[in-house]
Every structure is written in structure tokens, then in C-alpha cells.
Short mmCIF file of C-alpha atoms in Angstrom, two decimals:
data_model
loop_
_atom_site.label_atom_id
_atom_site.label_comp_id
_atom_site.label_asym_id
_atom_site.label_seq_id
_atom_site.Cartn_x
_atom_site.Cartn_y
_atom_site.Cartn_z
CA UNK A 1 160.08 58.09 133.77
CA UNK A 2 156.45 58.17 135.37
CA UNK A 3 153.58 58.16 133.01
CA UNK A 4 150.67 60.11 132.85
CA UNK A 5 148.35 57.86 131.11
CA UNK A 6 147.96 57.68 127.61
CA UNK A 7 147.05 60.34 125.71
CA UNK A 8 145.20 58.49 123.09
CA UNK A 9 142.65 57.65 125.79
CA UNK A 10 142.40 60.82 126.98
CA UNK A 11 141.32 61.90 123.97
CA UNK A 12 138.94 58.95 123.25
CA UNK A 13 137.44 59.59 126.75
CA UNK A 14 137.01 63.48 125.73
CA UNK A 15 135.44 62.99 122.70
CA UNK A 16 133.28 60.15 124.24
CA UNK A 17 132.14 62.36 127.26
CA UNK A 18 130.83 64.69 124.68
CA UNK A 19 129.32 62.32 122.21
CA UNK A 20 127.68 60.79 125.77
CA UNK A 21 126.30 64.69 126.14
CA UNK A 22 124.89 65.20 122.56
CA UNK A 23 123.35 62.16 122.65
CA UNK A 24 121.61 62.95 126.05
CA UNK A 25 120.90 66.76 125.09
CA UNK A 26 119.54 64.89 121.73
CA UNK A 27 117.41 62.26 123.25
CA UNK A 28 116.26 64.76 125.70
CA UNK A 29 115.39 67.29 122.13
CA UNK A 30 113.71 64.16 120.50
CA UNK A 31 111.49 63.25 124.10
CA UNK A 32 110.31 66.74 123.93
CA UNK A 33 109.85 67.57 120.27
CA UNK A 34 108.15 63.98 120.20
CA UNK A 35 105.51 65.15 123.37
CA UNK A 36 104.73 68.25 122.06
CA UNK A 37 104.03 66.58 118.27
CA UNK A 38 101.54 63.86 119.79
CA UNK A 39 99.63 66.36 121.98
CA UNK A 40 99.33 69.25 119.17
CA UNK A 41 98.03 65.82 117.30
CA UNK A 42 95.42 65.33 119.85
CA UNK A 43 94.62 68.99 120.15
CA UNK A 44 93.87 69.37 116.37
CA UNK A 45 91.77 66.22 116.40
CA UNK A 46 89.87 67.21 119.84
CA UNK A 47 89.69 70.82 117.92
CA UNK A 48 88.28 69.02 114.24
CA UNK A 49 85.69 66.83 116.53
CA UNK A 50 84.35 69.70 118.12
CA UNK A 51 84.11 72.11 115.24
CA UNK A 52 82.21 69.05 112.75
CA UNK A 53 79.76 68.58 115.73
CA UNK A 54 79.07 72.25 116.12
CA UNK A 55 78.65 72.77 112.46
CA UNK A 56 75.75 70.30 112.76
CA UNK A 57 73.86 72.16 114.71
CA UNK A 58 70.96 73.76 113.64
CA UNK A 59 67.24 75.42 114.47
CA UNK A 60 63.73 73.82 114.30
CA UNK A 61 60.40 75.69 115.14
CA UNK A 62 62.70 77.62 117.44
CA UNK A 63 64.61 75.22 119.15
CA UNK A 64 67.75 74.24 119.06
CA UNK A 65 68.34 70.41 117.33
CA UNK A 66 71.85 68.39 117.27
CA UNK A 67 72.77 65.17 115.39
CA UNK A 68 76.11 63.68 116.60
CA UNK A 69 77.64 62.96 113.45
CA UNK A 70 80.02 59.17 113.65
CA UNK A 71 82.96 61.10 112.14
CA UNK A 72 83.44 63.00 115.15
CA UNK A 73 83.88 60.64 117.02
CA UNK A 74 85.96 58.16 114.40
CA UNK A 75 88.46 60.68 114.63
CA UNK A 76 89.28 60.90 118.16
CA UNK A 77 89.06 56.65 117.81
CA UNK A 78 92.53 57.04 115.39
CA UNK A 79 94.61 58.29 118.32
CA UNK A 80 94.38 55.21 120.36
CA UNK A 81 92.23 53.45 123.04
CA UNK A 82 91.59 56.47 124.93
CA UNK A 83 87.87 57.25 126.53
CA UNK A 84 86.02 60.14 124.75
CA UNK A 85 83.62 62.58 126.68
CA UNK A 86 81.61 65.56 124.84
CA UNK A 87 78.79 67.82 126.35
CA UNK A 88 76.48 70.17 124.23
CA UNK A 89 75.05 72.91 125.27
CA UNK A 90 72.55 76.02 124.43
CA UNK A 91 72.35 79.06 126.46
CA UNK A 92 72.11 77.37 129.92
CA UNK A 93 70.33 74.17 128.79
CA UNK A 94 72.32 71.05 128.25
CA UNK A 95 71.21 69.37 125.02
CA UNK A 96 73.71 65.88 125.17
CA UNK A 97 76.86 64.77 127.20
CA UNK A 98 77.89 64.52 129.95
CA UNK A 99 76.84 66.85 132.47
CA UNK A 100 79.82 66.81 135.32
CA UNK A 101 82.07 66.89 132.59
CA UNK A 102 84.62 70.00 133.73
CA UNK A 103 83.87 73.53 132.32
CA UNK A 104 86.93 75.42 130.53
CA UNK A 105 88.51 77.37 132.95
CA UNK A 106 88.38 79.82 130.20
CA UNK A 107 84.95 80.20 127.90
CA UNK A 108 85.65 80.43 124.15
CA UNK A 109 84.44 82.97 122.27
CA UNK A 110 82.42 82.99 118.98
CA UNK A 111 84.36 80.69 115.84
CA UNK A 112 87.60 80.40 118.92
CA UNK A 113 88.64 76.66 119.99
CA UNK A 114 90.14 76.52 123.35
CA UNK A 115 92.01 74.16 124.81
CA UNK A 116 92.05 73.11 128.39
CA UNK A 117 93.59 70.23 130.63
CA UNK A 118 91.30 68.53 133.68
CA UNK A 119 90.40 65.69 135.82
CA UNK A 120 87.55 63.64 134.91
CA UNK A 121 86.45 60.19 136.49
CA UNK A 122 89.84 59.63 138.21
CA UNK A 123 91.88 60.41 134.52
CA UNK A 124 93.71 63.25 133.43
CA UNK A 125 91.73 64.40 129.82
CA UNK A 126 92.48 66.93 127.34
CA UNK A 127 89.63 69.21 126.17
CA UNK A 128 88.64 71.00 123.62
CA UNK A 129 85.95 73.65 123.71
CA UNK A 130 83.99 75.76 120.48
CA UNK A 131 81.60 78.30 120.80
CA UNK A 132 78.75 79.17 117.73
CA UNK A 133 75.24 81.47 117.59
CA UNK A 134 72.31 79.44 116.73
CA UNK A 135 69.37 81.97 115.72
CA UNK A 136 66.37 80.10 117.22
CA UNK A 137 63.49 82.06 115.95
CA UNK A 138 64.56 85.73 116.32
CA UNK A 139 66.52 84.78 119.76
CA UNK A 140 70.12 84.03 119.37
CA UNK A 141 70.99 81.39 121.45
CA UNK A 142 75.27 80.82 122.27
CA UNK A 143 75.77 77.19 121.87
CA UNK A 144 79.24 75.79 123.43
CA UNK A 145 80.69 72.28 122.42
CA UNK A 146 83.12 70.39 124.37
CA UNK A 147 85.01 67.24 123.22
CA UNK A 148 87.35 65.76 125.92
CA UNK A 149 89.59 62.45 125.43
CA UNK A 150 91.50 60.74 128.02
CA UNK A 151 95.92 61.28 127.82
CA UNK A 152 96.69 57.60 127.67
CA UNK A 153 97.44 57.40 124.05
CA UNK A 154 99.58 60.11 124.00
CA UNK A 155 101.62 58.96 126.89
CA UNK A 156 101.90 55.74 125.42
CA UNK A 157 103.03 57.20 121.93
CA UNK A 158 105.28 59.85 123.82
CA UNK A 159 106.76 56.56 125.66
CA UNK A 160 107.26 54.63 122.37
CA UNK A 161 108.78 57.46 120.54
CA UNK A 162 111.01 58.07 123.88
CA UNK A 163 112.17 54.88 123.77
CA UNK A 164 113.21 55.00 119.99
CA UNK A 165 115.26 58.68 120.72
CA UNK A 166 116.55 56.66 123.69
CA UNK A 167 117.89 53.34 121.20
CA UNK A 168 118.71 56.29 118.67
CA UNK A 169 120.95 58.08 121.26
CA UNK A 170 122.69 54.80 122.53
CA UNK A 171 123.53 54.28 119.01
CA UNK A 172 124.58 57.37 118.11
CA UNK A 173 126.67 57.13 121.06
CA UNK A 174 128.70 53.69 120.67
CA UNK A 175 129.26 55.07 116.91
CA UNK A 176 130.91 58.20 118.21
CA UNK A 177 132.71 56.33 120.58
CA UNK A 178 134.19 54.43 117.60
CA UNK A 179 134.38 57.63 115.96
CA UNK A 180 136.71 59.41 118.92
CA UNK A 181 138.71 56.00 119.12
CA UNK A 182 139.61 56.19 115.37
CA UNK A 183 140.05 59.81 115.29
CA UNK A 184 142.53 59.89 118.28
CA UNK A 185 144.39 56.90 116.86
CA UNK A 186 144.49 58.91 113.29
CA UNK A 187 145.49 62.19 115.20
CA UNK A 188 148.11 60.48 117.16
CA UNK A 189 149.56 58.60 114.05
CA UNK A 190 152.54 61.60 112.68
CA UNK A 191 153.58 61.42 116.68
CA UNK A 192 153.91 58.05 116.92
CA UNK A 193 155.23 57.26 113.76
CA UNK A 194 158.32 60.13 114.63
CA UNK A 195 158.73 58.35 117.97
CA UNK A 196 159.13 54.99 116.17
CA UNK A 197 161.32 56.65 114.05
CA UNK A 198 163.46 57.64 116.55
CA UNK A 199 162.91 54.38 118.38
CA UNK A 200 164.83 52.53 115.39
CA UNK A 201 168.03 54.69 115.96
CA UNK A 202 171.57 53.41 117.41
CA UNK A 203 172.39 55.43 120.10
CA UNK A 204 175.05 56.77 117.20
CA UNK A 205 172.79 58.12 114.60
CA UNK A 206 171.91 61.64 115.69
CA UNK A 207 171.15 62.89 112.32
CA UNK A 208 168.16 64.90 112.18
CA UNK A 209 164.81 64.08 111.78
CA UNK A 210 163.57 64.49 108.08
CA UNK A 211 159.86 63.75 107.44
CA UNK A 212 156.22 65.46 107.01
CA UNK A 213 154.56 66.50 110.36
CA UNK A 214 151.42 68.34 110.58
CA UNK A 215 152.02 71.87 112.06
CA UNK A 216 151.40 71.35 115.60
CA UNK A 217 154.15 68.83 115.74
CA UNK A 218 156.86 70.84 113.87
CA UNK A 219 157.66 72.24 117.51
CA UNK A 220 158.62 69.14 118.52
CA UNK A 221 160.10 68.18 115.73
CA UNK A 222 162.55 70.87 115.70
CA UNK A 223 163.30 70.38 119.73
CA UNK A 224 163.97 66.66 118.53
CA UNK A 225 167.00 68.06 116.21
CA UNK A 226 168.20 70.70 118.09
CA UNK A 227 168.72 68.11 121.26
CA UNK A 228 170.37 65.48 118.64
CA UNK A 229 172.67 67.96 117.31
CA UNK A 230 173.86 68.90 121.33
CA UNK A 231 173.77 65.33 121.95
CA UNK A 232 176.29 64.76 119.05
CA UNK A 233 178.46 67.27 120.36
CA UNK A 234 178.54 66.08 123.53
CA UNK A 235 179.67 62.74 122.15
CA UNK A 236 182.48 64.07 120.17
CA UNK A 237 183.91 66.09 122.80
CA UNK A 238 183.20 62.65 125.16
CA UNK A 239 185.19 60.86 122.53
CA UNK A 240 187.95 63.65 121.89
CA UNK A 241 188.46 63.71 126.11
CA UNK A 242 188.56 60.11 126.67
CA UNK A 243 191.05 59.40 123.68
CA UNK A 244 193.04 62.42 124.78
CA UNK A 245 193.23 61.70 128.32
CA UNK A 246 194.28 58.16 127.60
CA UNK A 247 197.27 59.73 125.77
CA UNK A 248 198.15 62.31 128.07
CA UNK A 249 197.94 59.27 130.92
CA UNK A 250 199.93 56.85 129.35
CA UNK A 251 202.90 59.12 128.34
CA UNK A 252 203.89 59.91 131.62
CA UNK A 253 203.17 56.78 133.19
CA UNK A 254 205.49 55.24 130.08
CA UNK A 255 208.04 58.31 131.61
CA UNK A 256 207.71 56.73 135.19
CA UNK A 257 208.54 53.47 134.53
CA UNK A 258 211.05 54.02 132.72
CA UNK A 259 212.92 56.30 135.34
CA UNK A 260 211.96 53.46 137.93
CA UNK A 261 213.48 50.96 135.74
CA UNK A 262 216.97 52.91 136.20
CA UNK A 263 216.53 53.23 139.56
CA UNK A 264 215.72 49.80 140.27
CA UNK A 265 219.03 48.82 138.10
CA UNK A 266 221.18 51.38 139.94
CA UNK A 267 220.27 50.83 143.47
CA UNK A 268 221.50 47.90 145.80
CA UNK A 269 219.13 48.08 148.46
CA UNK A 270 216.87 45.10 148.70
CA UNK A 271 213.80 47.07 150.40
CA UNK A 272 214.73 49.90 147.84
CA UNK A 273 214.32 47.31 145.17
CA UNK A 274 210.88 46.26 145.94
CA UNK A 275 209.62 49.70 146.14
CA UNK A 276 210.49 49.94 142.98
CA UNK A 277 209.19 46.79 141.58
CA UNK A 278 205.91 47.72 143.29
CA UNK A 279 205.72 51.25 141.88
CA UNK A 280 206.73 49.12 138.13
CA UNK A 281 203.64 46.98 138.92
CA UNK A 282 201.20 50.12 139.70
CA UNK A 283 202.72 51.65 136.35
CA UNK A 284 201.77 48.65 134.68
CA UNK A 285 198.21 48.37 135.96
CA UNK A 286 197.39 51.48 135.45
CA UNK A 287 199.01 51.95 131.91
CA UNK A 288 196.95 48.74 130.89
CA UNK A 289 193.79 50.13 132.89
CA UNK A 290 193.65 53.60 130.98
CA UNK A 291 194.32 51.56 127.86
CA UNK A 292 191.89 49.25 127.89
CA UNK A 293 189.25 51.97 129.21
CA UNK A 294 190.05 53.74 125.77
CA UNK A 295 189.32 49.99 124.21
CA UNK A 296 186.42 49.72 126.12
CA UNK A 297 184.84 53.30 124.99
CA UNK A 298 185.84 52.73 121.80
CA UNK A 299 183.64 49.85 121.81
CA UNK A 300 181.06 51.20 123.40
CA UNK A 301 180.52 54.46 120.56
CA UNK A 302 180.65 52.12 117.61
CA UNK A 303 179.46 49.23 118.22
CA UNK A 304 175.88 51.28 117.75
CA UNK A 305 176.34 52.03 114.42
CA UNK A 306 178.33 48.83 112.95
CA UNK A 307 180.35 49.54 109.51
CA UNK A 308 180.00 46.07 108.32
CA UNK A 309 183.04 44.78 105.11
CA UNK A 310 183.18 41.31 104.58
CA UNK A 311 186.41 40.69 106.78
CA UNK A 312 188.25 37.27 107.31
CA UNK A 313 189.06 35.79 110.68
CA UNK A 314 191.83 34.51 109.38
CA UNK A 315 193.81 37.85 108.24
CA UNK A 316 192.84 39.34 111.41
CA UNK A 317 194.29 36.39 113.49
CA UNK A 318 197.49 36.66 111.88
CA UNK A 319 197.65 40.37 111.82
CA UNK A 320 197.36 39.76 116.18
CA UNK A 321 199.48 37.26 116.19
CA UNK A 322 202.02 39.22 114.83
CA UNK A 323 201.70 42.12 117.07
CA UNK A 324 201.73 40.25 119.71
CA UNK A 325 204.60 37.88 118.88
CA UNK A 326 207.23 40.16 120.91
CA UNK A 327 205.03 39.80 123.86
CA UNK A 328 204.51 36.40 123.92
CA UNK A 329 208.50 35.87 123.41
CA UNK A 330 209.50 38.08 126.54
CA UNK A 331 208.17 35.01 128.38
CA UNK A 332 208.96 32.33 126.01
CA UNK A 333 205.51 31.30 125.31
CA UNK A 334 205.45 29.73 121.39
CA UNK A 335 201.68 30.68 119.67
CA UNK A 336 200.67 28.33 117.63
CA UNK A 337 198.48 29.44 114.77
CA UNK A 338 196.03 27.15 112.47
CA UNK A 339 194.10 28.89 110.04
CA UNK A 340 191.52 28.50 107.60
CA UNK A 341 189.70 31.45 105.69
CA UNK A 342 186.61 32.48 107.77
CA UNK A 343 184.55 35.40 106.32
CA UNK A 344 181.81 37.36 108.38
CA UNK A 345 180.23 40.92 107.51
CA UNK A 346 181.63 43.43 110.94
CA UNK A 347 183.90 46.18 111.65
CA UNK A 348 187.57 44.84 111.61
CA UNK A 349 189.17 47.18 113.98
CA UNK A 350 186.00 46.28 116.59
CA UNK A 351 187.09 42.64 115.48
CA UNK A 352 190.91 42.99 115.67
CA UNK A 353 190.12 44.93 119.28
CA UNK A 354 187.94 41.95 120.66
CA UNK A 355 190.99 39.18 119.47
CA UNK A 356 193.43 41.53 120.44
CA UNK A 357 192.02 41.46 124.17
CA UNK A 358 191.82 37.70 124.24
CA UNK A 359 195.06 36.76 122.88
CA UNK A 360 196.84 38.97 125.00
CA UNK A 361 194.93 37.95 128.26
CA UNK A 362 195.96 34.42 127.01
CA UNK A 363 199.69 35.52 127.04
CA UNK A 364 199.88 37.11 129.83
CA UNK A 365 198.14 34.58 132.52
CA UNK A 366 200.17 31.70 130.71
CA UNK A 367 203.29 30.61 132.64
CA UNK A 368 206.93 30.76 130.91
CA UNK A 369 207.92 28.28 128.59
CA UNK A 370 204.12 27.19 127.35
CA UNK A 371 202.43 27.26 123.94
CA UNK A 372 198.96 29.14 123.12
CA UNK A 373 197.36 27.77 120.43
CA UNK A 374 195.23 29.89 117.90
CA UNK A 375 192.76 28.08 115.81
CA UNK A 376 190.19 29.94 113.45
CA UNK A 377 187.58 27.23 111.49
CA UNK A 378 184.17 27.72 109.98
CA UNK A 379 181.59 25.38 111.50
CA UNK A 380 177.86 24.82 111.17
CA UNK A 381 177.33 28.32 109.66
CA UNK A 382 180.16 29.93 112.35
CA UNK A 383 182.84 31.61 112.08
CA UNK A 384 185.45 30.34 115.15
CA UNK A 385 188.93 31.71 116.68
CA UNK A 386 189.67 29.76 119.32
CA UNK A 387 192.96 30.66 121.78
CA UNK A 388 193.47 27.94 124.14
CA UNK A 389 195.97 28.34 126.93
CA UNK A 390 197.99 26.50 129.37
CA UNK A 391 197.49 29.15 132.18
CA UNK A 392 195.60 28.70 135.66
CA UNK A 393 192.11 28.56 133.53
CA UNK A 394 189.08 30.45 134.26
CA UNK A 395 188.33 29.69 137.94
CA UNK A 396 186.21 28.46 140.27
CA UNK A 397 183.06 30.65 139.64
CA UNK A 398 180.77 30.75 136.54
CA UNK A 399 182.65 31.74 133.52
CA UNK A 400 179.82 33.91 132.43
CA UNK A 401 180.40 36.49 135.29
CA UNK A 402 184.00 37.20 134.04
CA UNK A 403 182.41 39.64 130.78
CA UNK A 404 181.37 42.12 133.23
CA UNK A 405 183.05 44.80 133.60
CA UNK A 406 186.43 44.64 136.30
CA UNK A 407 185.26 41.04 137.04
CA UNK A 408 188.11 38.73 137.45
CA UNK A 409 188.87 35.25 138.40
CA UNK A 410 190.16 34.32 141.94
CA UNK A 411 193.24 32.55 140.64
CA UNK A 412 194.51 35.85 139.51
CA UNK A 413 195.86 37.61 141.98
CA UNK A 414 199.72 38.52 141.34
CA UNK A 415 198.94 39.32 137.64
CA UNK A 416 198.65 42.83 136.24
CA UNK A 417 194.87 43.12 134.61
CA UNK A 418 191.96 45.57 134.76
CA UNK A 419 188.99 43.00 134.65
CA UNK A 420 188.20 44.36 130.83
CA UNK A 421 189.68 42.34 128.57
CA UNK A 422 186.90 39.91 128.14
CA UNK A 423 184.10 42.41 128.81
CA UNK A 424 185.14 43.96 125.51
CA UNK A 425 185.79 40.82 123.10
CA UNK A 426 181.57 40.10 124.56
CA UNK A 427 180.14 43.59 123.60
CA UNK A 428 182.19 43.06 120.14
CA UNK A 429 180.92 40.05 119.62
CA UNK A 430 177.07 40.86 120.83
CA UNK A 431 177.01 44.04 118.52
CA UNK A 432 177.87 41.75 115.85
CA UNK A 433 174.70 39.50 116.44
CA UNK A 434 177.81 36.12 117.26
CA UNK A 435 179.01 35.65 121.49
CA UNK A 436 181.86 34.44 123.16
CA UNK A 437 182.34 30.77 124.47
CA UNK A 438 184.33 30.17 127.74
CA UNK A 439 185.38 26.72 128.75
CA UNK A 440 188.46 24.17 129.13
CA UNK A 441 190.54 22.81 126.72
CA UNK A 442 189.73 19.49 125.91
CA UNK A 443 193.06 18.14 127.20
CA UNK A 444 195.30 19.49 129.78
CA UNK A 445 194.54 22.87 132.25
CA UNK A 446 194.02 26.47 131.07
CA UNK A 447 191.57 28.35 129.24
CA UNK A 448 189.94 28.03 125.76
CA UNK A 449 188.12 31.03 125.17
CA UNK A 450 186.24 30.94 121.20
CA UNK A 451 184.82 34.23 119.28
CA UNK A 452 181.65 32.76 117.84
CA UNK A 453 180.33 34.66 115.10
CA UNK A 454 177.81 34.01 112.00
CA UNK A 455 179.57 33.26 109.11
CA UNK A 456 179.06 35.18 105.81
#
């Protein structure tokens, strides 16, 4: 299956790409909040300074006098380093100041402060103009006071409170980073907790899924069952098929060898005769074929979900042994069995199934007249059932390669087999956490072939 990428990340990334977008759309708030708060700042003191020096003003003997109180200008000298210009003046005489400094493009009126924004000796300035009668004599005269600072100390506190929205906003952005990771991990925690759930399943164990789920996952959840319960279906009828087609294939197979066993006895033609014997064989293969397929499904369904009784070696040895007695005797082969109680913790007919397989492939690549010898001993911590052989042994190739499945040795051509026998007694074995040994007797030729298994 292809994957998408995870969705964890995705998530994370989402929720990151917006955290990344508040915190600009924030910083970019803050930056603009923080200009706006340092230049009403210098407004209100430009606006104080020129209203304290107007009130100042005053008439003597009909003229109009002005004392520049300090204050005024100690005020504008708490914003910062900035240059400070003023100009005074009555009617359209100039009383103090500076004369080229800019008129407001707007004149105030009487009591009104207004602000204005100019160039003034190669420096941007902010200014601040107030207008106020001065009766000198019985003339009125309009006085008009202008206080103008230079912008560097707001741009410099507008830069230093800028840079603390941007460190604010960086911050605020690696904790909602955290934030997203730890919510998408939380969010993603029901889902990954069902698919470890289901992860811890044999192949066998379709029962349904029984645990909380928040709401959005109860779709799933109920997809998950619904495909279980087909899926156990399926494997029943799978099971029901393959043990009924076994049946239905041996029985007439068992019906044509028996009619080509008469014919073979009632016919006295030689070719005739080895027709027969031929079609006897290809009865006999595929008899032991479709059995031993049956064997091999068998395995193959339970060995998943293991029903594990304390079960001896020994009994099960002597239970084969037995069976197979009849067998062994058609070809005079004498087994040998030496037995001492070996417990492990399995399934006994898995168990009896895996012996069963080796003892009989033991039998039946032995020549007439020999002796297969069937030892079962407990050593460091293992159970053991050993069948050696005198037969052709396991070949020339790596004895490994003969568990898989319809692999057989070179040296066994002539002799009825389906290449399963061992494959079977290894997936017993494996399911049961033990393996299976395949060597050489210690003395003589043939095969010793051990079920290893942990001992309980």
C-alpha cells in the first residue's frame, strides 16, 4: 500500500501555518498599535509645550511680551534625543524662534491645537501649532505658537517596541507549534490506539472491536467489525470447502485404486500391468497430495490462535507410533521407540500433525527391512523427538530449503510425496515459539530429523 504521508504532520503543519499567520497578523497589530501609541505620545507632548508657552503670554504698555518657560521645553526633552524647534508669533511680527521654521499647512483657530508633519533642516519633524488673542491695549492681536520636534525618537521607540512584538510573535509561534504537535498527537491517540489494537490480533481473532472512540471514529469503528465479521465468514466457508473437497477427493481416488488394484491382479499383460501400476502411483500421489494440503491448511488457520494444554511428547509419540505401526510393517521396517516424559504448553492435534508428518516421511523413504528409531528427551530447557532413519538422507542441497512448501530432495525421485511433509512439522513448530533440526545420524546414512520445542 502507498502512503500519503502522515496525517499527524499534516495536522501539525496546519495548525503551525496558522499559528505562523496569527503571529504575523499579531506582530503586524502590535507594530502598528505600538506607532500610533508613540506618535499620539509625541503629539500630546508637542500639544502640552505649545499650550504652557502660549498661556505665558501676556500684554505690557501695549505690546505683546513672552517668557519661554523651561518646562516646555523639559517635556519635549522626556521623549528622547530629538531636536526641538518653536516660533512665536503676533499678528505678522515674529516675537522668538525660528523664522524658516514651516507654517501649518492648516492655521489653527482660537483655543484649537493642530497638528502637522514637515521637513525642516534636512529632518522629517512633527509640529504642533496653538492659536490665542492677546488684547494689547484696546487692539487684539492673534498670537500663533508652534512647537516642532524632530521623529527620531519615535522611530527608535516604534523600532524597539517592533522588535519586542517581533521576539513576542516568534515565541508565540514555536509555543503553538508545540501546541499543534501535542494536540495532533492527542487527537490521533483513540485511532492509533484501535489500530494497535488490531495490530495485536492473530490473523484468527476476528471478534469485534469493543472499546471507547470519540464520535468521529465510531464510523470506522463499525466498518472495522462489519469487515471482521465477512472476513470470518469467508474463513469458515474457506475451511468448510477445503475440508470438504479433501473428502470428496479422496473417496473416489480410494474407489480408483481399488478398481485398478483388480485389474492389475486380473490381467496378464505386462504393458497392461504397468499402466496400471502407474495409474496406482498417480492415485497414491495425489491421495497423499490432497491429504496433506488439508494438513497443511489446517495448520495454517490455527496455528494463529494457539490453544495451548500442557501436553507430553511422550504420549503423543506413542499415540503415532501406533498409528503408524501397520505402515511401517507393510515394508518390514521395526520403529524403535525410547521415551521419557517431555511436557510443553501447545495444541496436541497441531503437535500430533507435525510428528505425524515426520514419522511417516521417515517410513516411507526408508528401504525394507530397516529400523527407525524414535527418541523423545528433555534437554537444556527442550523438549526433543528425534526420528532417525536409515533411508537415502536429506540430500545434497541445504537442509533448510526442504520446509518450503513442495521442496524436495534430489535423491527422491521414485517415491510417492508432495514436498509438504516437513513444511508442516516447521510452521507447527514456529507457531509454537520451538523449530525443527535437520541433520545426519551420528552413525550410519539416513536422516535424523528432531522437533525442538521449549519445555514446560
Amino acid at each position: 500500500m502507498t502512503g500519503t504521508g502522515s496525517i499527524g504532520r499534516k495536522l501539525t503543519l496546519l495548525l503551525a501555518g496558522v499559528a505562523a499567520l496569527l503571529s504575523l497578523l499579531s506582530w503586524a497589530m502590535v507594530n502598528g498599535l505600538a506607532k500610533q501609541a508613540a506618535e499620539r505620545t509625541q503629539d500630546n507632548v508637542l500639544a502640552a509645550s505649545a499650550t504652557t508657552i502660549a498661556e505665558t503670554l501676556r500684554s505690557e504698555q501695549g505690546e505683546v511680551r513672552l517668557e519661554l518657560p523651561y518646562s516646555a521645553f523639559s517635556m519635549l526633552g522626556a521623549i528622547g534625543e530629538d531636536r526641538v524647534f518653536y516660533r512665536v508669533t503676533a499678528g505678522e511680527q515674529m516675537l522668538t524662534g525660528y523664522e524658516d521654521l514651516p507654517l501649518p499647512s492648516d492655521p489653527p483657530s482660537q483655543g484649537q491645537v493642530v497638528f502637522d508633519t514637515a521637513q525642516f533642516s534636512g529632518e522629517a519633524i512633527r509640529m504642533a501649532s496653538v492659536s490665542r488673542v492677546i488684547f494689547a491695549g484696546v487692539q487684539a492681536v492673534p498670537v500663533t505658537v508652534t512647537m516642532a520636534q524632530t521623529r527620531n525618537g519615535v522611530s527608535a521607540i516604534t523600532s524597539d517596541l517592533s522588535q519586542l512584538a517581533a521576539f513576542l510573535s516568534v515565541m508565540f509561534f514555536l509555543v503553538a507549534v508545540a501546541m499543534s504537535a501535542f494536540a495532533a498527537q492527542t487527537s490521533l491517540k483513540p485511532l492509533n490506539e484501535i489500530a494497535a489494537a488490531v495490530a495485536r490480533r492473530g490473523p484468527s481473532d476476528l471478534r469485534p472491536l469493543r472499546r471507547e472512540a470519540p464520535t468521529e471514529l465510531a464510523p470506522l469503528m463499525t466498518s472495522l467489525n462489519r469487515l471482521m465479521d465477512r472476513l470470518g465468514q469467508s474463513i469458515r466457508r474457506s475451511e468448510d470447502f477445503i475440508a470438504e473437497a479433501a473428502h470428496r477427493v479422496r473417496t473416489p481416488l480410494a474407489t480408483v485404486r481399488a478398481q485398478a488394484e483388480v485389474a492389475l491382479r486380473t490381467t496378464d499383460d505386462d504393458a497392461e500391468k504397468q499402466r496400471l501400476r502407474r495409474i496406482i502411483r498417480a492415485v497414491d500421489e495425489s491421495s497423499r497430495s490432497a491429504g496433506q494440503l488439508l494438513d497443511h491448511a489446517t495448520v495454517a488457520y490455527r496455528a494463529e490462535d494457539l490453544s495451548r494444554h500442557p501436553t507430553d511428547l511422550a504420549d503423543i509419540a506413542r499415540k503415532t507410533v501406533d498409528g503408524l505401526e501397520p505402515t511401517a510393517a507393510m515394508k518390514d521396517i521395526y520403529i524403535k521407540l525410547d521415551t521419557a516424559p517431555a511436557t510443553v504448553s501447545g495444541d496436541a492435534v497441531l503437535l500430533e500433525n507435525a510428528f505425524r508428518n515426520v514419522l511417516d516421511n521417515a517410513i516411507k523413504y526408508s528401504p525394507e527391512d530397516t529400523t527407525v528409531t524414535v527418541r523423545v528427551f528433555v534437554e537444556n530447557g527442550y523438549a526433543r523427538a528425534a526420528v532417525v532413519d536409515e533411508g537415502p538422507g536429506l540430500g545434497d542441497g541445504p537442509a533448510e530449503n526442504l520446509t518450503e512448501r513442495f521442496r524436495r530432495g534430489r535423491n527422491t525421485e521414485g517415491i510417492v510425496g508432495s514436498g509438504l511433509g516437513l513444511t508442516i512439522a516447521s510452521d507447527v513448530l514456529r507457531a509454537h515459539g520451538g523449530h525443527l533440526d535437520l541433520g545426519q545420524p551420528t552413525k550410519g546414512k539416513g536422516a535424523c530429523v528432531t522437533l525442538v520445542l521449549p519445555s514446560s
